[in-house]
Amino acid sequence: AKAWYYRALDKFVMDDYRGAIDDYDNALEIDPSLTEIYYNRALAKNYVSDYQGAIEDHNRAIALDPAFVLAYLNRANSKFDLYDYDGALEDILKVLKIEPENVYAFTHMGVIKHELGDNRGAYDAFCRAIAIEPKHGRTYLLRGILQIDMGYREAGRKDLLYAGSLGLREAYEILDNDY
């Protein structure tokens, strides 16, 4: 199983996601108890927009390892891509039960809450992520966009500038083009 798994990883790195999925399938035929294979196959399925298949594989990985934080986070992403915001939020809350200070969970929570129309909740989640990791540029970028959209232009611009200073050039592009 490991030979198929390593070959699948090589294909994944080369952006051959369908080939990786095939090799993960072969590995799982040999040993269906390998959690990381379900997880990695789910990631490959997400790249080919098979979000439901990705969710099913994350479910299998989580069944084998109920504390697999990355599987919950990425299952939340797949649910989000299917517009299942409530389901995505449930997964984020599960992550926070396992790792109460997970910056990615709070950042994802902010994005989800924004999609649910809870801008105050989104802002609070972004602030919590920043409190945990003060140099998490992606969260500053997202909070900046949110603040501008909420009418707090100057605070939003400040967050975008800081995100840019942390290496997210995208923040500068957003400022130049939109704000």
Short mmCIF file of C-alpha atoms in Angstrom, two decimals:
data_model
loop_
_atom_site.label_atom_id
_atom_site.label_comp_id
_atom_site.label_asym_id
_atom_site.label_seq_id
_atom_site.Cartn_x
_atom_site.Cartn_y
_atom_site.Cartn_z
CA ALA A 1 0.00 0.00 0.00
CA LYS A 2 2.83 2.38 0.82
CA ALA A 3 4.27 2.16 -2.71
CA TRP A 4 0.92 3.26 -4.19
CA TYR A 5 0.67 5.94 -1.52
CA TYR A 6 4.10 7.41 -2.30
CA ARG A 7 3.41 7.29 -6.02
CA ALA A 8 0.12 9.09 -5.39
CA LEU A 9 1.94 11.75 -3.39
CA ASP A 10 4.31 12.32 -6.31
CA LYS A 11 1.37 12.70 -8.69
CA PHE A 12 -0.36 15.07 -6.28
CA VAL A 13 2.73 17.29 -6.11
CA MET A 14 2.81 17.32 -9.92
CA ASP A 15 -0.85 18.46 -9.97
CA ASP A 16 -1.99 15.13 -11.43
CA TYR A 17 -4.90 14.86 -9.01
CA ARG A 18 -6.86 12.25 -10.94
CA GLY A 19 -3.76 10.05 -11.20
CA ALA A 20 -3.19 10.52 -7.47
CA ILE A 21 -6.78 9.49 -6.76
CA ASP A 22 -6.31 6.32 -8.80
CA ASP A 23 -3.15 5.44 -6.88
CA TYR A 24 -4.79 6.20 -3.54
CA ASP A 25 -7.62 3.86 -4.60
CA ASN A 26 -5.05 1.11 -5.26
CA ALA A 27 -3.40 1.69 -1.87
CA LEU A 28 -6.75 1.49 -0.08
CA GLU A 29 -7.59 -1.80 -1.83
CA ILE A 30 -4.50 -3.23 -0.15
CA ASP A 31 -4.93 -1.57 3.23
CA PRO A 32 -8.17 0.30 3.97
CA SER A 33 -7.01 1.24 7.48
CA LEU A 34 -4.54 3.98 6.48
CA THR A 35 -5.99 7.25 7.69
CA GLU A 36 -3.58 9.49 5.78
CA ILE A 37 -4.55 7.91 2.47
CA TYR A 38 -8.21 8.80 2.95
CA TYR A 39 -7.17 12.29 3.99
CA ASN A 40 -4.86 12.82 1.01
CA ARG A 41 -7.34 11.34 -1.43
CA ALA A 42 -9.91 13.79 -0.06
CA LEU A 43 -7.52 16.66 -0.78
CA ALA A 44 -7.05 15.41 -4.35
CA LYS A 45 -10.81 15.06 -4.79
CA ASN A 46 -11.26 18.62 -3.62
CA TYR A 47 -8.85 19.80 -6.32
CA VAL A 48 -10.98 18.15 -9.00
CA SER A 49 -14.14 19.65 -7.48
CA ASP A 50 -15.44 16.33 -6.17
CA TYR A 51 -16.46 17.94 -2.91
CA GLN A 52 -18.91 15.23 -1.91
CA GLY A 53 -16.27 12.56 -2.50
CA ALA A 54 -13.82 14.61 -0.45
CA ILE A 55 -16.31 14.80 2.40
CA GLU A 56 -16.80 11.02 2.29
CA ASP A 57 -13.04 10.46 2.50
CA HIS A 58 -12.67 12.95 5.34
CA ASN A 59 -15.48 11.08 7.11
CA ARG A 60 -13.48 7.86 6.78
CA ALA A 61 -10.29 9.52 8.03
CA ILE A 62 -12.15 10.98 11.02
CA ALA A 63 -13.76 7.60 11.78
CA LEU A 64 -10.26 6.13 11.99
CA ASP A 65 -8.86 9.09 13.95
CA PRO A 66 -11.54 11.21 15.68
CA ALA A 67 -8.93 13.82 16.70
CA PHE A 68 -7.67 14.42 13.13
CA VAL A 69 -7.88 18.20 13.11
CA LEU A 70 -6.78 18.68 9.50
CA ALA A 71 -9.51 16.32 8.31
CA TYR A 72 -12.13 18.41 10.12
CA LEU A 73 -10.69 21.66 8.73
CA ASN A 74 -10.59 20.36 5.18
CA ARG A 75 -13.99 18.72 5.44
CA ALA A 76 -15.25 22.15 6.48
CA ASN A 77 -13.69 23.56 3.29
CA SER A 78 -15.43 20.94 1.17
CA LYS A 79 -18.76 21.63 2.87
CA PHE A 80 -18.19 25.35 2.36
CA ASP A 81 -17.59 24.72 -1.35
CA LEU A 82 -20.98 22.97 -1.44
CA TYR A 83 -22.57 26.00 0.30
CA ASP A 84 -23.19 23.93 3.43
CA TYR A 85 -22.13 26.76 5.74
CA ASP A 86 -23.84 25.30 8.81
CA GLY A 87 -22.08 21.97 8.28
CA ALA A 88 -18.76 23.73 7.76
CA LEU A 89 -19.25 25.69 10.98
CA GLU A 90 -20.03 22.44 12.85
CA ASP A 91 -16.65 21.05 11.74
CA ILE A 92 -14.87 24.22 12.82
CA LEU A 93 -16.45 23.95 16.26
CA LYS A 94 -15.22 20.34 16.47
CA VAL A 95 -11.70 21.54 15.70
CA LEU A 96 -11.95 24.11 18.47
CA LYS A 97 -13.00 21.42 20.94
CA ILE A 98 -9.81 19.52 20.09
CA GLU A 99 -7.54 22.57 19.69
CA PRO A 100 -9.12 25.65 21.32
CA GLU A 101 -6.41 27.97 20.01
CA ASN A 102 -6.38 26.85 16.36
CA VAL A 103 -5.84 30.02 14.33
CA TYR A 104 -7.04 28.39 11.10
CA ALA A 105 -10.30 27.36 12.72
CA PHE A 106 -11.01 30.91 13.83
CA THR A 107 -10.06 32.28 10.41
CA HIS A 108 -12.36 29.76 8.71
CA MET A 109 -15.06 30.59 11.22
CA GLY A 110 -14.81 34.24 10.22
CA VAL A 111 -15.26 33.41 6.55
CA ILE A 112 -18.21 31.12 7.27
CA LYS A 113 -19.94 33.60 9.56
CA HIS A 114 -19.55 36.27 6.90
CA GLU A 115 -21.24 34.00 4.37
CA LEU A 116 -24.03 33.40 6.89
CA GLY A 117 -24.53 37.18 7.15
CA ASP A 118 -23.07 37.43 10.66
CA ASN A 119 -20.50 40.17 10.07
CA ARG A 120 -20.04 40.88 13.77
CA GLY A 121 -19.40 37.19 14.42
CA ALA A 122 -16.98 37.12 11.47
CA TYR A 123 -15.12 40.14 12.83
CA ASP A 124 -14.91 38.59 16.30
CA ALA A 125 -13.57 35.31 14.87
CA PHE A 126 -10.91 37.15 12.85
CA CYS A 127 -9.91 39.12 15.96
CA ARG A 128 -9.60 35.90 17.94
CA ALA A 129 -7.37 34.39 15.23
CA ILE A 130 -5.17 37.49 15.27
CA ALA A 131 -4.96 37.37 19.07
CA ILE A 132 -3.66 33.80 18.78
CA GLU A 133 -1.28 34.51 15.88
CA PRO A 134 -0.55 38.25 15.56
CA LYS A 135 1.36 37.79 12.30
CA HIS A 136 -1.21 35.71 10.43
CA GLY A 137 -1.42 37.78 7.27
CA ARG A 138 -4.35 35.94 5.68
CA THR A 139 -6.55 36.80 8.66
CA TYR A 140 -5.57 40.48 8.49
CA LEU A 141 -6.42 40.46 4.79
CA LEU A 142 -9.84 38.91 5.38
CA ARG A 143 -10.61 41.16 8.33
CA GLY A 144 -9.54 44.18 6.29
CA ILE A 145 -11.89 43.32 3.44
CA LEU A 146 -14.71 42.69 5.92
CA GLN A 147 -14.15 46.01 7.67
CA ILE A 148 -14.19 47.94 4.41
CA ASP A 149 -17.35 46.14 3.35
CA MET A 150 -18.89 47.07 6.73
CA GLY A 151 -18.03 50.74 6.18
CA TYR A 152 -14.91 50.91 8.34
CA ARG A 153 -12.69 51.92 5.45
CA GLU A 154 -9.68 53.24 7.36
CA ALA A 155 -9.47 50.27 9.73
CA GLY A 156 -9.82 47.92 6.77
CA ARG A 157 -7.09 49.68 4.81
CA LYS A 158 -4.82 49.44 7.86
CA ASP A 159 -5.37 45.66 8.06
CA LEU A 160 -4.74 45.28 4.33
CA LEU A 161 -1.51 47.28 4.58
CA TYR A 162 -0.37 45.13 7.48
CA ALA A 163 -1.24 41.95 5.58
CA GLY A 164 0.87 43.27 2.71
CA SER A 165 3.77 43.96 5.05
CA LEU A 166 3.55 40.33 6.18
CA GLY A 167 4.13 39.20 2.59
CA LEU A 168 0.64 38.97 1.11
CA ARG A 169 1.04 40.95 -2.09
CA GLU A 170 -2.60 40.24 -2.79
CA ALA A 171 -3.44 42.78 -0.07
CA TYR A 172 -1.63 45.55 -1.96
CA GLU A 173 -3.38 44.53 -5.18
CA ILE A 174 -6.75 44.74 -3.44
CA LEU A 175 -5.89 48.20 -2.12
CA ASP A 176 -4.71 49.36 -5.55
CA ASN A 177 -7.68 47.98 -7.44
CA ASP A 178 -10.66 48.19 -5.15
CA TYR A 179 -10.11 50.24 -2.06
#
